[in-house]
Amino acid sequence: MQTRDFQPDDLFAQIQILVDGLEAERSARQAAEMADAAKAEILAVIGRELSTPMETLVAMTERLLAGQHNGSQRRQVETLAHSARSLLGAVHNILDFSKLEAGEAELSLQRFDLHALVRSAASVLQARASAKGLTSGVDMGANCPRFLLGDEVRVRQVLMGLIETALEATSEGSVRLYVSVNDATDPLTLRFDVTDTSEGLTEAQQDRLFRPSAEQSRVGGGLGLPIARRLAEAMGGGAGCDSALGQGTLYWFTLQALAADDDGETDEAPVEQGEIVAKVAAPKEVAPRNTLSGHVLVVEGNTVNRMLIGAYLDEFGLTYEGVENGAAAVMCLAARSYDLVLMDTVLPDYDGMQIAKRIRSMHAPSSEVPIVAITAPGATDDDQDYVAAGINACVSKPIQGRALYAGLVPFLGAPMEFAKAS
């Protein structure tokens, strides 16, 4: 056999083929990453665009429910309210999922009462289980600390997602919650287990359970459990399930948290070992009875939100004018006096705090007008930025009648009295 002489061009050609292949693979990977980023951004935009009108729709339907209706009308309004709340929940899921996919999980580190959180979850569990004819129970380990440093809202969100999934899957028997903690310190590993007596899941069903799905026929369809797993991972833990056909299902999640000192601020007694805490009924909603007095300047860029705020102010006995931007607000305040300015912190032309500072610097009586800011969820009226800007109080979105009333009472009325809503 004759051996062919080595040709350098052959080697270069092979190297070029490898280089071209690697370049094509890199380009394909970049294109896929860009497509994923674009989809995440589209989801975020859709969520943001839908969030405000959906929150307003929910608030409007709640106001309708508080009115007088005959039997048929009430059923229709209740259906509308239920659908609106479901849509708003889906919008919030879209926003959460897009942020988590982009690695932008919003977590806080605050002191919270673990025992109070468990009592609250137990109350919901008992009510929902009883409505389905199921039994329920809650047990907490003796070594579980009373207070933790972590994100209470996200912990509750993940826990309630697991409880809702177990309740949805179970038609008879029971759903139980177990809370435990390891013996290590700094940080602690907290574990929640939710067990049910459902028909159970196959391995394939378990594998799909925590992945996004449009399949609504299965338990956990949609984004709820995928979001729960990502949130648990963002908190240093994880989430999953263990199941077998005919043997029920165990849903679990873990998180890392720091134990916090008991400063004695709460009056509630801690949960004792083995205590069944699903005994606390939710308090009935109450509604404000006193009317307020005064003329309010409403500064809100969203037309639908201005309509909702106006409906509440009418109910409170207040008169008002509405403008959609900060420049118009300053012009109104220069022309006449108002008893209060109710202002969104995100306006089409200026930041709300910038407008507050301009109001405080005006050489007119309006410079002393009380300013109540409408803020993003989670903001508080003792935030140093708001105080420095001259803002007197804050009302958090989504706008709710009771919270808005409470924010206005110190400036426009006598101390609030309440009566049980019918």
Coordinates of C-alpha atoms in Angstrom, one line a residue:
M1 CA 0.0 0.0 0.0
Q2 CA 1.4 3.3 -1.0
T3 CA 1.4 5.9 1.7
R4 CA 0.2 9.4 0.6
D5 CA 2.6 12.2 1.5
F6 CA 1.5 14.6 4.2
Q7 CA -0.1 17.7 2.8
P8 CA -0.2 20.8 5.1
D9 CA -3.3 22.0 3.3
D10 CA -5.2 19.0 4.5
L11 CA -4.5 19.8 8.2
F12 CA -5.4 23.4 7.7
A13 CA -8.6 22.4 6.0
Q14 CA -9.5 20.1 9.0
I15 CA -8.7 22.9 11.4
Q16 CA -10.9 25.4 9.5
I17 CA -13.8 22.9 9.5
L18 CA -13.5 22.6 13.3
V19 CA -13.3 26.4 13.7
D20 CA -16.3 26.9 11.4
G21 CA -18.2 24.4 13.4
L22 CA -17.4 26.0 16.7
E23 CA -18.3 29.4 15.3
A24 CA -21.6 28.1 14.1
E25 CA -22.3 26.6 17.5
R26 CA -21.4 29.8 19.3
S27 CA -23.6 31.8 17.0
A28 CA -26.5 29.4 17.5
R29 CA -26.1 29.6 21.3
Q30 CA -26.0 33.4 21.2
A31 CA -29.1 33.5 19.1
A32 CA -30.9 31.2 21.5
E33 CA -29.8 33.3 24.5
M34 CA -31.0 36.5 22.7
A35 CA -34.3 34.8 21.9
D36 CA -34.7 33.7 25.6
A37 CA -33.9 37.3 26.7
A38 CA -36.3 38.7 24.2
K39 CA -39.1 36.4 25.4
A40 CA -38.4 37.3 29.0
E41 CA -38.5 41.0 28.2
I42 CA -41.8 40.5 26.3
L43 CA -43.3 38.7 29.3
A44 CA -42.1 41.5 31.6
V45 CA -43.6 44.2 29.4
I46 CA -46.9 42.3 29.1
G47 CA -47.0 41.9 32.9
R48 CA -46.3 45.5 33.5
E49 CA -48.9 46.7 31.0
L50 CA -51.6 44.4 32.4
S51 CA -50.9 44.9 36.0
T52 CA -52.3 48.4 36.6
P53 CA -55.6 47.9 34.7
M54 CA -56.1 44.5 36.3
E55 CA -55.5 45.9 39.8
T56 CA -58.0 48.6 39.1
L57 CA -60.5 46.0 37.8
V58 CA -60.1 44.0 41.0
A59 CA -60.6 47.0 43.1
M60 CA -63.7 48.1 41.2
T61 CA -65.3 44.6 41.4
E62 CA -64.6 44.6 45.2
R63 CA -66.5 47.9 45.4
L64 CA -69.4 46.4 43.4
L65 CA -69.5 43.4 45.8
A66 CA -69.9 45.8 48.7
G67 CA -73.2 47.2 47.2
Q68 CA -76.7 45.9 47.3
H69 CA -77.7 43.3 44.7
N70 CA -80.4 40.7 44.2
G71 CA -79.4 37.0 44.1
S72 CA -78.7 36.8 40.4
Q73 CA -76.8 40.1 40.3
R74 CA -74.7 39.1 43.3
R75 CA -73.7 35.8 41.7
Q76 CA -72.7 37.6 38.5
V77 CA -70.6 40.1 40.4
E78 CA -69.0 37.4 42.5
T79 CA -68.1 35.6 39.3
L80 CA -66.6 38.8 37.9
A81 CA -64.6 39.4 41.0
H82 CA -63.3 35.8 41.1
S83 CA -62.3 36.0 37.4
A84 CA -60.6 39.4 38.0
R85 CA -58.6 38.1 40.9
S86 CA -57.5 35.0 38.9
L87 CA -56.4 37.2 36.0
L88 CA -54.5 39.5 38.4
G89 CA -52.8 36.4 39.9
A90 CA -51.8 35.3 36.4
V91 CA -50.3 38.7 35.7
H92 CA -48.3 38.6 38.9
N93 CA -47.1 35.2 38.0
I94 CA -45.9 36.4 34.6
L95 CA -44.0 39.3 36.3
D96 CA -42.4 36.9 38.9
F97 CA -41.4 34.4 36.3
S98 CA -39.8 36.9 34.0
K99 CA -37.8 38.4 36.8
L100 CA -36.7 35.0 38.1
E101 CA -35.7 33.8 34.6
A102 CA -33.6 37.0 34.2
G103 CA -31.9 36.3 37.6
E104 CA -33.6 39.4 39.1
A105 CA -35.3 37.8 42.1
E106 CA -36.5 40.5 44.5
L107 CA -35.9 39.3 48.0
S108 CA -35.9 41.2 51.3
L109 CA -34.2 40.5 54.5
Q110 CA -36.5 41.5 57.4
R111 CA -37.4 40.1 60.8
F112 CA -40.7 38.2 60.8
D113 CA -42.7 35.9 63.1
L114 CA -42.5 32.3 61.7
H115 CA -45.2 31.2 64.2
A116 CA -47.6 33.9 63.0
L117 CA -46.9 32.9 59.4
V118 CA -47.7 29.3 60.2
R119 CA -50.9 30.2 62.0
S120 CA -52.0 32.3 59.0
A121 CA -51.3 29.4 56.6
A122 CA -53.1 27.0 58.9
S123 CA -56.2 29.2 58.9
V124 CA -56.3 29.1 55.1
L125 CA -55.6 25.4 55.0
Q126 CA -58.4 24.6 57.5
A127 CA -61.0 26.8 55.7
R128 CA -60.2 25.4 52.2
A129 CA -60.0 21.8 53.4
S130 CA -63.3 22.0 55.3
A131 CA -65.0 23.4 52.2
K132 CA -63.9 20.2 50.3
G133 CA -64.9 17.9 53.2
L134 CA -61.2 17.2 54.0
T135 CA -59.5 17.1 57.4
S136 CA -56.3 19.1 58.0
G137 CA -53.6 19.7 60.6
V138 CA -50.4 21.5 61.2
D139 CA -47.4 20.4 63.3
M140 CA -44.3 22.5 64.1
G141 CA -41.0 21.2 65.5
A142 CA -40.1 22.2 69.0
N143 CA -36.8 23.7 67.9
C144 CA -38.3 26.1 65.3
P145 CA -37.4 29.6 66.3
R146 CA -40.1 32.2 66.8
F147 CA -38.4 34.9 64.7
L148 CA -36.3 34.7 61.5
L149 CA -34.6 37.1 59.2
G150 CA -35.8 36.5 55.6
D151 CA -38.4 37.3 53.1
E152 CA -41.7 36.6 54.7
V153 CA -43.8 37.4 51.6
R154 CA -41.9 35.0 49.4
V155 CA -41.9 32.3 52.1
R156 CA -45.7 32.6 52.3
Q157 CA -46.0 32.6 48.5
V158 CA -44.1 29.3 48.1
L159 CA -45.9 27.7 51.1
M160 CA -49.3 28.6 49.9
G161 CA -48.5 27.4 46.4
L162 CA -47.7 23.9 47.7
I163 CA -50.8 24.0 50.0
E164 CA -53.1 25.0 47.1
T165 CA -51.6 22.3 44.9
A166 CA -52.2 19.6 47.5
L167 CA -55.8 20.8 48.1
E168 CA -56.5 20.8 44.4
A169 CA -55.3 17.3 44.0
T170 CA -57.1 15.8 47.0
S171 CA -60.7 14.8 46.8
E172 CA -61.0 12.8 50.1
G173 CA -58.9 12.3 53.2
S174 CA -56.6 15.0 54.5
V175 CA -53.9 17.6 53.8
R176 CA -51.3 18.3 56.5
L177 CA -48.5 20.8 57.0
Y178 CA -45.2 20.0 58.9
V179 CA -42.6 22.6 59.7
S180 CA -39.1 21.7 60.9
V181 CA -35.6 23.1 61.2
N182 CA -32.2 21.6 61.4
D183 CA -30.1 22.0 64.5
A184 CA -27.4 24.0 62.8
T185 CA -27.0 27.8 63.2
D186 CA -26.2 30.7 60.9
P187 CA -28.0 30.0 58.6
L188 CA -30.8 27.7 59.6
T189 CA -32.3 25.3 57.1
L190 CA -36.1 25.6 57.4
R191 CA -38.3 22.9 55.8
F192 CA -42.0 22.8 55.0
D193 CA -43.7 19.5 54.1
V194 CA -47.2 19.3 52.8
T195 CA -48.7 15.9 52.6
D196 CA -52.0 14.8 51.0
T197 CA -54.0 11.6 50.5
S198 CA -54.5 12.1 46.7
E199 CA -54.2 9.4 44.1
G200 CA -50.5 10.2 43.8
L201 CA -48.2 11.0 40.8
T202 CA -46.1 8.9 38.4
E203 CA -42.4 9.7 38.1
A204 CA -43.1 11.4 34.7
Q205 CA -45.8 13.6 36.3
Q206 CA -43.5 14.5 39.2
D207 CA -40.8 15.5 36.7
R208 CA -43.1 17.8 34.8
L209 CA -44.7 19.3 37.9
F210 CA -42.2 22.1 38.5
R211 CA -41.7 23.0 34.9
P212 CA -43.8 25.7 33.1
S213 CA -46.8 24.2 31.4
A214 CA -49.9 25.3 29.6
E215 CA -51.6 22.0 30.5
Q216 CA -54.4 23.0 32.8
S217 CA -55.7 19.4 33.1
R218 CA -53.0 18.4 35.5
V219 CA -52.4 19.5 39.0
G220 CA -50.0 22.4 39.2
G221 CA -50.5 23.5 35.6
G222 CA -49.2 27.0 34.8
L223 CA -46.5 28.9 36.5
G224 CA -47.3 28.5 40.2
L225 CA -45.0 25.6 41.1
P226 CA -42.1 26.6 38.7
I227 CA -42.1 30.0 40.4
A228 CA -42.2 28.3 43.8
R229 CA -39.1 26.3 43.0
R230 CA -37.2 29.3 41.6
L231 CA -38.1 31.3 44.7
A232 CA -37.0 28.5 47.0
E233 CA -33.7 28.3 45.1
A234 CA -33.2 32.1 45.3
M235 CA -33.6 31.7 49.1
G236 CA -30.9 29.1 49.3
G237 CA -33.1 26.1 49.3
G238 CA -35.2 24.0 46.9
A239 CA -38.6 22.6 46.2
G240 CA -39.9 19.3 44.9
C241 CA -42.3 16.4 45.6
D242 CA -42.2 12.7 46.4
S243 CA -45.1 10.5 45.3
A244 CA -46.3 7.1 44.2
L245 CA -49.6 6.1 42.6
G246 CA -52.2 5.2 45.3
Q247 CA -50.0 6.6 48.1
G248 CA -50.6 10.3 48.1
T249 CA -48.0 13.0 47.6
L250 CA -45.4 14.9 49.7
Y251 CA -44.7 18.4 48.5
W252 CA -41.7 20.1 50.2
F253 CA -39.5 23.2 50.1
T254 CA -36.5 24.4 52.1
L255 CA -34.8 27.7 52.6
Q256 CA -31.9 29.3 54.4
A257 CA -32.7 31.8 57.1
L258 CA -31.1 33.5 60.1
A259 CA -32.6 33.3 63.6
A260 CA -33.6 36.7 65.0
D261 CA -33.8 37.8 68.6
D262 CA -37.2 37.9 70.3
D263 CA -37.7 41.6 71.2
G264 CA -41.1 41.0 72.8
E265 CA -43.0 43.2 70.4
T266 CA -45.8 40.7 69.8
D267 CA -48.6 39.7 72.1
E268 CA -49.3 36.3 70.5
A269 CA -48.1 33.2 72.3
P270 CA -45.7 31.0 70.3
V271 CA -46.9 27.7 68.8
E272 CA -46.3 24.8 71.0
Q273 CA -44.9 21.5 69.8
G274 CA -47.6 19.4 68.1
E275 CA -50.2 22.1 68.4
I276 CA -52.9 22.1 65.8
V277 CA -52.9 25.7 64.8
A278 CA -55.6 25.6 62.1
K279 CA -58.2 27.0 64.4
V280 CA -58.0 30.8 63.7
A281 CA -60.8 32.1 61.6
A282 CA -60.1 35.1 59.4
P283 CA -61.6 38.4 60.7
K284 CA -64.5 39.8 58.8
E285 CA -63.8 42.7 56.5
V286 CA -64.7 46.1 57.9
A287 CA -65.5 49.3 56.1
P288 CA -65.0 53.0 57.0
R289 CA -68.2 54.7 58.2
N290 CA -67.1 58.3 58.8
T291 CA -67.1 60.7 55.8
L292 CA -64.1 63.0 55.4
S293 CA -64.1 66.7 54.3
G294 CA -61.8 68.6 52.0
H295 CA -60.8 69.3 48.4
V296 CA -58.1 67.0 47.0
L297 CA -55.7 67.4 44.1
V298 CA -55.2 63.9 42.5
V299 CA -52.0 63.6 40.5
E300 CA -52.1 60.3 38.6
G301 CA -50.9 59.6 35.1
N302 CA -53.1 56.5 34.6
T303 CA -56.6 57.4 33.5
V304 CA -58.2 54.3 35.0
N305 CA -56.4 54.8 38.3
R306 CA -57.7 58.3 38.5
M307 CA -61.3 57.0 37.9
L308 CA -60.8 54.5 40.7
I309 CA -59.4 57.0 43.1
G310 CA -62.2 59.4 42.2
A311 CA -64.8 56.7 43.0
Y312 CA -63.2 56.2 46.5
L313 CA -63.0 59.9 47.2
D314 CA -66.7 60.3 46.3
E315 CA -67.5 57.6 48.7
F316 CA -65.4 59.3 51.4
G317 CA -67.4 62.6 50.9
L318 CA -64.4 64.5 49.4
T319 CA -64.3 66.8 46.4
Y320 CA -61.3 66.6 44.0
E321 CA -59.6 67.6 40.8
G322 CA -57.5 65.3 38.8
V323 CA -54.4 66.0 36.7
E324 CA -52.1 63.6 34.9
N325 CA -48.6 65.0 35.4
G326 CA -46.4 66.9 37.8
A327 CA -46.3 70.1 35.8
A328 CA -50.1 70.4 35.8
A329 CA -50.1 69.8 39.5
V330 CA -47.7 72.7 40.2
M331 CA -49.8 75.0 38.0
C332 CA -52.9 74.0 40.0
L333 CA -51.3 74.6 43.3
A334 CA -50.0 78.0 42.2
A335 CA -53.5 79.0 41.2
R336 CA -55.6 77.8 44.2
S337 CA -55.4 76.1 47.6
Y338 CA -56.1 72.4 48.2
D339 CA -56.5 70.5 51.5
L340 CA -54.4 67.6 50.3
V341 CA -52.3 66.4 47.4
L342 CA -52.7 62.7 46.5
M343 CA -49.9 61.9 44.1
D344 CA -48.4 58.9 42.3
T345 CA -44.6 58.7 42.7
V346 CA -44.2 57.6 39.0
L347 CA -45.5 60.4 36.7
P348 CA -45.2 60.9 32.9
D349 CA -43.0 64.0 33.3
Y350 CA -41.4 64.0 36.7
D351 CA -40.6 61.7 39.6
G352 CA -43.1 62.2 42.4
M353 CA -40.4 63.1 44.9
Q354 CA -39.2 65.8 42.6
I355 CA -42.7 67.3 42.4
A356 CA -43.0 67.1 46.2
K357 CA -39.7 69.1 46.6
R358 CA -41.0 71.7 44.1
I359 CA -44.2 72.0 46.1
R360 CA -42.3 72.5 49.3
S361 CA -40.2 75.2 47.7
M362 CA -43.1 77.2 46.4
H363 CA -43.6 80.8 47.8
A364 CA -47.3 80.3 48.4
P365 CA -49.6 78.8 51.1
S366 CA -49.7 75.6 48.9
S367 CA -46.1 74.8 50.0
E368 CA -47.5 73.5 53.3
V369 CA -50.2 71.3 51.8
P370 CA -50.2 67.7 53.1
I371 CA -48.8 65.3 50.4
V372 CA -49.8 61.6 50.4
A373 CA -47.8 59.5 48.0
I374 CA -49.1 56.5 46.1
T375 CA -46.1 54.2 46.0
A376 CA -45.0 50.9 44.6
P377 CA -45.8 47.8 46.8
G378 CA -43.5 47.5 49.8
A379 CA -42.7 51.2 50.3
T380 CA -43.2 52.8 53.7
D381 CA -43.9 56.3 54.8
D382 CA -40.8 56.4 57.0
D383 CA -38.5 55.9 54.0
Q384 CA -35.9 58.7 54.3
D385 CA -36.2 59.7 50.7
Y386 CA -39.9 60.4 51.1
V387 CA -39.4 62.2 54.3
A388 CA -36.6 64.3 52.8
A389 CA -38.9 65.2 49.8
G390 CA -41.6 66.5 52.2
I391 CA -44.1 63.7 51.7
N392 CA -46.3 63.2 54.8
A393 CA -47.6 59.7 54.2
C394 CA -47.7 56.9 51.7
V395 CA -50.4 54.6 50.4
S396 CA -49.1 51.4 48.6
K397 CA -50.4 50.0 45.3
P398 CA -52.6 48.3 44.4
I399 CA -55.0 51.0 45.6
Q400 CA -57.5 49.7 48.2
G401 CA -60.3 51.7 49.8
R402 CA -59.5 50.9 53.4
A403 CA -55.8 51.7 53.0
L404 CA -56.6 54.9 51.1
Y405 CA -59.1 56.0 53.7
A406 CA -56.6 55.3 56.5
G407 CA -53.9 57.4 54.7
L408 CA -56.3 60.4 54.3
V409 CA -57.9 60.4 57.8
P410 CA -55.0 62.1 59.7
F411 CA -55.3 65.1 57.4
L412 CA -58.9 65.3 56.3
G413 CA -61.1 63.8 59.1
A414 CA -61.7 62.7 62.6
P415 CA -60.3 59.4 63.9
M416 CA -61.7 56.5 61.9
E417 CA -64.6 54.5 63.1
F418 CA -65.5 51.1 61.6
A419 CA -68.6 49.1 61.2
K420 CA -68.9 45.5 60.0
A421 CA -69.5 45.3 56.3
S422 CA -72.8 43.7 55.4

